[in-house]
């Protein structure tokens, strides 16, 4: 079976008798427009609508070229028109997107959720309290977590894209630290960079060791005994995964995993930054440690994209009655864990053709 998640048309196509464009007369339905609507729905706590827009955006991403209104309607399905609502259907999508982008709430929510450590709930609370700017936040002495303080302090750097070269430098830095502590341990660049993206919002690194058990505590080498000044912020968590607990229920906490990990901010030396007053930049780094037996699952899970992972896990559950997460693959019909030594083997277990990382950007 050849399958790329997010490209399968939703199950309920619009009735073909409808000659009207389901997304408004102007039909300026772009991926970007849909992503804005997804974001706005997320800000309002409408997860279902947000997901419908995200799915629709990735359908557009997968379909090259301009679509006719009719094709568009068929590709996107009626779920989307329901999500858009009647007023938008009448006025057109681009009018709605402009309205959203100009609204004070959207702009403020966007500003706040770009602070490391601030989610929709916190941003929404601040908005309700009348806070509108980053200066407001500081002047009103708003209570901030240690993570949010670091996020505010490095706001500009953390919202400047990380270039591939910078990600590779950080990979090498971590590799050196890890090697000194545990020879033979490896560091793998995951996340968007593994999918071939030229820049990203952070650096995702996966650590392991070929001998199971040796990897335990590896993070302390990098995060807890910091080479002075390299780490500006770190929050570590121990491994809390136990195989004997059995698989997580499908649809449960399928994005979060329980590896030993460290969410951090590194201080990266950069030379000749144009216009920069200082020779360094703050960069968000996620470090994750996986035992070698779970490594392929961790790699698959941490390579993303989030949308790809969501669709792949949904496929595993619905089509194969298997539970896939970043630790294991569990077959609920055979009642057993399916081991894998590579990502390729996981796709084989799922009865799918291998999808290389560069094709997981949906
Ligand atoms: P991100 O780093 O958030 O996203 P990205 O690397 O695809 O894009 P960018 O950083 O450039 O914005 O997440 C990478 C993958 O890690 C994503 O597929 C989800 C996964 N992930 C987990 O599995 N568990 C977690 O707790 C988190 C935060 C991410
Ligand atoms: Mn990333
Ligand atoms: Mn991201
Ligand atoms: Mn990340």
Coordinates of C-alpha atoms and ligand atoms in Angstrom, one line a residue:
X1 CA 0.0 0.0 0.0
X2 CA 1.4 3.4 -0.9
X3 CA 0.1 6.1 1.3
X4 CA 0.9 9.6 2.2
X5 CA -1.0 10.9 5.2
X6 CA -3.2 13.9 4.8
X7 CA -3.5 13.4 1.0
X8 CA -6.5 11.1 1.1
X9 CA -9.7 13.1 0.4
X10 CA -12.1 13.3 3.4
X11 CA -14.8 10.7 3.3
X12 CA -17.8 13.0 2.5
X13 CA -17.4 14.9 -0.7
X14 CA -19.7 17.7 -1.5
X15 CA -22.7 16.9 -3.6
X16 CA -21.5 17.5 -7.2
X17 CA -24.8 19.1 -8.0
X18 CA -23.7 22.1 -6.0
X19 CA -22.2 24.5 -8.5
X20 CA -21.4 27.0 -5.9
X21 CA -17.9 27.2 -4.5
X22 CA -18.1 26.0 -1.0
X23 CA -15.5 28.4 0.2
X24 CA -16.9 31.7 -1.0
X25 CA -17.1 33.4 -4.3
X26 CA -13.6 34.8 -4.3
X27 CA -12.1 31.3 -3.7
X28 CA -8.8 32.6 -2.4
X29 CA -8.3 29.4 -0.6
X30 CA -4.6 29.1 0.1
X31 CA -2.7 26.9 2.4
X32 CA -1.7 30.0 4.4
X33 CA -5.3 31.2 4.7
X34 CA -6.3 27.8 6.1
X35 CA -3.4 27.8 8.5
X36 CA -4.5 31.1 9.8
X37 CA -8.0 29.8 10.4
X38 CA -6.6 26.7 12.1
X39 CA -4.6 28.9 14.4
X40 CA -7.5 31.1 15.2
X41 CA -9.7 28.1 15.9
X42 CA -7.0 26.8 18.2
X43 CA -6.9 30.1 20.0
X44 CA -10.6 29.9 20.7
X45 CA -10.3 26.4 22.0
X46 CA -12.1 24.8 19.0
X47 CA -9.8 21.8 18.5
X48 CA -12.1 20.1 16.1
X49 CA -12.4 23.0 13.8
X50 CA -8.7 23.7 14.1
X51 CA -7.9 20.1 13.0
X52 CA -10.4 20.4 10.0
X53 CA -8.5 23.5 8.8
X54 CA -5.1 21.9 9.4
X55 CA -6.2 18.8 7.4
X56 CA -7.6 20.9 4.6
X57 CA -4.3 23.0 4.5
X58 CA -2.3 19.8 4.0
X59 CA -4.6 18.6 1.3
X60 CA -3.9 21.8 -0.6
X61 CA -0.2 21.4 0.1
X62 CA -0.3 18.0 -1.5
X63 CA -2.3 19.0 -4.5
X64 CA 0.0 21.0 -6.9
X65 CA -1.3 23.9 -8.9
X66 CA -4.5 25.9 -8.8
X67 CA -7.7 24.1 -8.3
X68 CA -11.1 24.9 -9.8
X69 CA -13.8 25.7 -7.3
X70 CA -15.4 22.4 -7.9
X71 CA -12.3 20.3 -7.4
X72 CA -11.5 22.3 -4.4
X73 CA -14.8 21.5 -2.9
X74 CA -14.4 17.8 -3.6
X75 CA -10.9 17.7 -2.2
X76 CA -11.8 19.5 1.0
X77 CA -15.1 18.0 1.7
X78 CA -18.1 19.2 3.6
X79 CA -16.4 19.1 7.0
X80 CA -14.6 22.2 6.0
X81 CA -17.7 24.1 4.9
X82 CA -19.2 23.2 8.2
X83 CA -16.2 24.6 10.0
X84 CA -16.2 27.8 8.0
X85 CA -19.8 28.6 8.9
X86 CA -22.5 30.3 7.0
X87 CA -21.3 33.9 7.2
X88 CA -17.9 32.9 5.8
X89 CA -19.5 31.0 3.0
X90 CA -21.4 34.1 2.0
X91 CA -18.5 36.6 2.4
X92 CA -15.7 34.5 1.2
X93 CA -12.6 33.1 2.9
X94 CA -10.2 35.9 2.2
X95 CA -12.5 38.4 3.9
X96 CA -12.7 36.1 7.0
X97 CA -8.9 35.6 7.0
X98 CA -8.3 39.4 6.9
X99 CA -10.8 39.9 9.7
X100 CA -9.0 37.3 11.8
X101 CA -5.6 38.8 11.1
X102 CA -6.6 42.3 12.1
X103 CA -8.5 41.3 15.2
X104 CA -6.9 42.4 18.5
X105 CA -7.5 39.1 20.1
X106 CA -5.8 37.1 17.3
X107 CA -2.8 39.4 17.2
X108 CA -2.4 39.4 21.0
X109 CA -2.8 35.6 21.2
X110 CA -0.1 35.2 18.5
X111 CA 2.3 37.5 20.3
X112 CA 1.9 35.7 23.6
X113 CA 1.9 32.1 22.4
X114 CA 5.2 32.9 20.7
X115 CA 6.7 33.1 24.2
X116 CA 8.4 29.8 25.0
X117 CA 6.3 28.2 27.8
X118 CA 3.1 30.0 27.0
X119 CA 0.1 28.1 25.6
X120 CA -3.3 29.0 24.5
X121 CA -4.7 28.9 28.1
X122 CA -2.2 31.3 29.6
X123 CA -2.3 33.6 26.6
X124 CA -6.1 33.7 26.8
X125 CA -6.1 34.5 30.5
X126 CA -3.7 37.4 30.0
X127 CA -5.8 38.7 27.2
X128 CA -8.8 38.6 29.4
X129 CA -6.9 40.5 32.1
X130 CA -6.4 43.2 29.6
X131 CA -2.7 42.6 28.9
X132 CA -1.8 43.4 25.3
X133 CA 2.0 43.7 25.0
X134 CA 5.2 42.2 26.2
X135 CA 5.9 45.5 28.0
X136 CA 2.5 45.2 29.8
X137 CA 3.6 41.7 31.0
X138 CA 6.7 43.1 32.6
X139 CA 5.3 46.3 33.9
X140 CA 2.3 44.6 35.6
X141 CA 4.7 42.1 37.3
X142 CA 2.6 39.2 35.8
X143 CA 3.6 35.9 37.5
X144 CA 5.8 34.0 35.1
X145 CA 7.2 30.5 35.4
X146 CA 11.0 30.1 35.1
X147 CA 10.4 28.8 31.5
X148 CA 8.3 31.8 30.6
X149 CA 10.8 34.2 32.0
X150 CA 13.5 32.6 29.8
X151 CA 11.1 32.8 26.9
X152 CA 10.4 36.5 27.4
X153 CA 14.1 37.2 28.0
X154 CA 15.1 35.6 24.7
X155 CA 11.9 36.4 22.8
X156 CA 13.6 37.8 19.7
X157 CA 16.2 35.1 19.3
X158 CA 13.7 32.3 19.9
X159 CA 11.4 33.7 17.2
X160 CA 14.2 34.0 14.7
X161 CA 14.4 30.8 12.6
X162 CA 17.3 28.4 13.4
X163 CA 19.3 27.8 10.3
X164 CA 20.5 24.3 9.3
X165 CA 24.1 25.2 9.9
X166 CA 23.3 26.3 13.4
X167 CA 21.4 23.1 14.1
X168 CA 24.4 21.1 12.9
X169 CA 26.8 23.0 15.1
X170 CA 24.6 22.3 18.1
X171 CA 24.4 18.7 17.1
X172 CA 28.2 18.6 17.1
X173 CA 28.4 20.3 20.5
X174 CA 26.0 17.8 22.1
X175 CA 27.8 14.9 20.4
X176 CA 31.1 16.0 22.0
X177 CA 29.6 16.4 25.4
X178 CA 27.9 13.0 25.2
X179 CA 31.0 11.2 23.9
X180 CA 33.0 12.5 26.8
X181 CA 30.5 11.1 29.2
X182 CA 29.6 7.9 27.5
X183 CA 31.8 6.8 24.5
X184 CA 29.7 5.0 21.8
X185 CA 26.6 7.1 22.5
X186 CA 25.1 8.7 19.4
X187 CA 23.2 11.9 18.6
X188 CA 20.7 12.1 15.8
X189 CA 19.1 15.2 14.3
X190 CA 15.4 14.7 14.2
X191 CA 12.4 17.1 13.8
X192 CA 12.0 19.4 10.8
X193 CA 15.7 19.3 9.9
X194 CA 15.6 15.6 9.4
X195 CA 12.7 16.2 7.0
X196 CA 15.0 18.3 5.0
X197 CA 13.7 21.7 6.1
X198 CA 16.3 24.5 5.7
X199 CA 15.3 26.2 8.9
X200 CA 13.2 25.5 12.0
X201 CA 12.0 26.8 15.3
X202 CA 14.2 24.5 17.4
X203 CA 16.8 21.7 17.2
X204 CA 15.5 18.2 18.1
X205 CA 18.2 15.7 19.1
X206 CA 17.8 12.1 19.9
X207 CA 20.4 10.3 22.0
X208 CA 20.9 6.6 22.4
X209 CA 23.6 4.0 23.1
X210 CA 23.9 0.6 21.3
X211 CA 23.9 -1.2 24.7
X212 CA 20.5 -1.1 26.3
X213 CA 20.6 0.5 29.7
X214 CA 23.8 2.4 29.2
X215 CA 21.9 5.5 28.0
X216 CA 20.2 6.0 31.3
X217 CA 21.2 9.4 32.9
X218 CA 22.9 10.5 29.7
X219 CA 21.2 13.8 29.7
X220 CA 22.9 14.9 32.9
X221 CA 26.1 15.0 30.9
X222 CA 24.7 17.6 28.6
X223 CA 22.1 19.4 30.6
X224 CA 22.7 19.1 34.3
X225 CA 26.4 19.5 34.4
X226 CA 26.3 22.3 31.9
X227 CA 29.6 23.5 30.3
X228 CA 29.4 26.9 31.9
X229 CA 27.4 29.4 30.0
X230 CA 26.3 27.1 27.2
X231 CA 22.9 26.4 28.6
X232 CA 20.7 29.4 29.3
X233 CA 17.7 27.4 30.5
X234 CA 16.9 23.7 31.0
X235 CA 14.1 21.7 32.3
X236 CA 14.8 17.9 32.5
X237 CA 12.4 15.1 33.1
X238 CA 13.3 11.5 33.9
X239 CA 12.2 8.5 31.9
X240 CA 8.7 7.4 33.2
X241 CA 8.0 4.7 30.7
X242 CA 7.5 1.1 31.9
X243 CA 6.8 -1.6 29.3
X244 CA 5.0 -3.9 31.8
X245 CA 2.3 -1.2 32.1
X246 CA 1.1 -2.3 28.6
X247 CA 0.2 0.0 25.7
X248 CA -1.5 3.3 26.1
X249 CA -5.1 3.2 25.1
X250 CA -5.6 4.3 21.5
X251 CA -6.5 8.0 21.1
X252 CA -5.1 8.7 24.6
X253 CA -1.9 10.6 25.1
X254 CA -0.5 9.7 21.7
X255 CA 1.6 12.8 21.2
X256 CA 3.4 13.0 24.5
X257 CA 5.9 10.4 25.3
X258 CA 7.8 9.6 28.5
X259 CA 11.4 9.5 27.6
X260 CA 14.2 11.1 29.6
X261 CA 14.3 14.5 28.1
X262 CA 15.5 18.1 28.4
X263 CA 13.8 21.2 27.0
X264 CA 16.5 23.8 26.9
X265 CA 17.8 27.0 25.5
X266 CA 21.4 26.9 24.3
X267 CA 23.8 29.8 23.9
X268 CA 25.2 29.4 20.4
X269 CA 28.3 31.4 19.3
X270 CA 27.7 33.0 15.9
X271 CA 30.2 34.9 13.9
X272 CA 29.5 37.9 11.8
X273 CA 25.8 38.2 12.5
X274 CA 24.9 41.3 10.5
X275 CA 23.8 44.1 12.8
X276 CA 24.1 42.0 15.9
X277 CA 25.6 43.7 19.0
X278 CA 26.7 40.3 20.4
X279 CA 28.3 37.2 19.1
X280 CA 25.8 34.7 20.3
X281 CA 22.2 33.7 19.8
X282 CA 19.7 31.8 22.0
X283 CA 18.4 28.6 20.4
X284 CA 15.7 26.2 21.6
X285 CA 17.0 22.6 21.8
X286 CA 14.9 19.5 22.7
X287 CA 17.1 16.6 23.8
X288 CA 15.5 13.1 24.1
X289 CA 17.1 9.9 25.3
X290 CA 15.8 6.6 24.0
X291 CA 16.9 3.1 24.9
X292 CA 18.2 1.4 21.7
X293 CA 15.2 -1.0 21.5
X294 CA 12.8 2.0 21.3
X295 CA 15.0 4.1 19.2
X296 CA 13.3 3.5 15.8
X297 CA 9.9 4.4 17.4
X298 CA 11.4 7.5 19.0
X299 CA 13.0 8.5 15.7
X300 CA 9.8 8.1 13.8
X301 CA 7.9 10.0 16.5
X302 CA 10.3 12.9 16.8
X303 CA 10.8 13.3 13.1
X304 CA 7.3 14.5 12.6
X305 CA 5.6 16.4 11.2
X306 CA 3.0 16.5 13.9
X307 CA 0.3 16.1 11.2
X308 CA 2.1 13.1 9.7
X309 CA 2.4 11.5 13.1
X310 CA -1.2 12.1 13.9
X311 CA -2.4 10.6 10.6
X312 CA 0.0 7.6 10.9
X313 CA -1.1 6.8 14.4
X314 CA -4.7 7.1 13.3
X315 CA -4.0 4.8 10.4
X316 CA -2.4 2.2 12.7
X317 CA -5.4 2.3 15.0
X318 CA -8.2 2.3 12.6
X319 CA -6.8 0.2 9.8
X320 CA -4.5 -2.2 11.6
X321 CA -5.9 -2.2 15.2
X322 CA -2.4 -1.4 16.4
X323 CA -1.2 1.2 18.9
X324 CA 1.8 3.2 17.6
X325 CA 3.6 5.7 19.9
X326 CA 7.2 7.0 20.3
X327 CA 8.1 3.9 22.4
X328 CA 6.4 0.9 20.8
X329 CA 4.0 -0.6 18.3
X330 CA 1.4 -2.9 19.9
X331 CA -0.9 -5.2 17.9
X332 CA -4.2 -5.4 19.8
X333 CA -5.4 -8.4 17.8
X334 CA -2.3 -10.5 18.5
X335 CA -1.8 -8.9 22.0
X336 CA 1.9 -8.4 21.4
X337 CA 4.5 -5.7 20.9
X338 CA 6.0 -5.7 17.4
X339 CA 9.7 -5.0 17.7
X340 CA 11.6 -3.0 15.1
X341 CA 15.3 -2.3 14.5
X342 CA 14.6 0.5 12.0
X343 CA 11.9 2.9 10.8
X344 CA 11.5 0.7 7.7
X345 CA 10.5 -2.3 9.8
X346 CA 7.8 -0.2 11.5
X347 CA 6.3 0.7 8.1
X348 CA 6.5 -3.0 7.2
X349 CA 4.6 -4.0 10.4
X350 CA 1.9 -1.4 9.4
X351 CA 1.7 -2.9 5.9
X352 CA 2.9 0.4 4.3
X353 CA 5.5 1.4 1.8
X354 CA 8.4 3.2 3.5
X355 CA 7.9 7.0 3.6
X356 CA 11.3 8.7 3.7
X357 CA 11.6 11.7 6.1
X358 CA 11.5 14.3 3.3
X359 CA 8.0 13.1 2.4
X360 CA 6.7 13.5 5.9
X361 CA 6.2 17.2 5.7
X362 CA 2.4 17.1 5.2
Ligands
LIG1 P1 8.7 20.2 16.8 O1 10.1 20.4 17.2 O2 7.7 21.0 17.6 O3 8.4 20.5 15.3 P2 9.3 20.4 14.0 O4 10.7 20.0 14.3 O5 8.5 19.5 13.1 O6 9.2 21.8 13.3 P3 10.0 23.1 13.9 O7 10.7 22.8 15.1 O8 10.9 23.6 12.8 O9 8.9 24.1 14.2 O10 8.3 18.7 17.0 C1 9.1 17.7 16.3 C2 8.4 16.3 16.6 O11 8.6 15.9 17.9 C3 6.9 16.4 16.3 O12 6.6 15.4 15.3 C4 6.3 15.9 17.5 C5 7.4 15.3 18.4 N1 7.2 15.6 19.8 C6 6.9 14.5 20.6 O13 6.8 13.4 20.1 N2 6.7 14.7 21.9 C7 6.8 15.9 22.5 O14 6.6 16.1 23.7 C8 7.1 17.1 21.6 C9 7.2 18.4 22.2 C10 7.3 16.8 20.3
LIG2 MN1 11.7 21.0 15.8
LIG3 MN1 7.2 24.0 15.8
LIG4 MN1 11.0 20.3 19.2

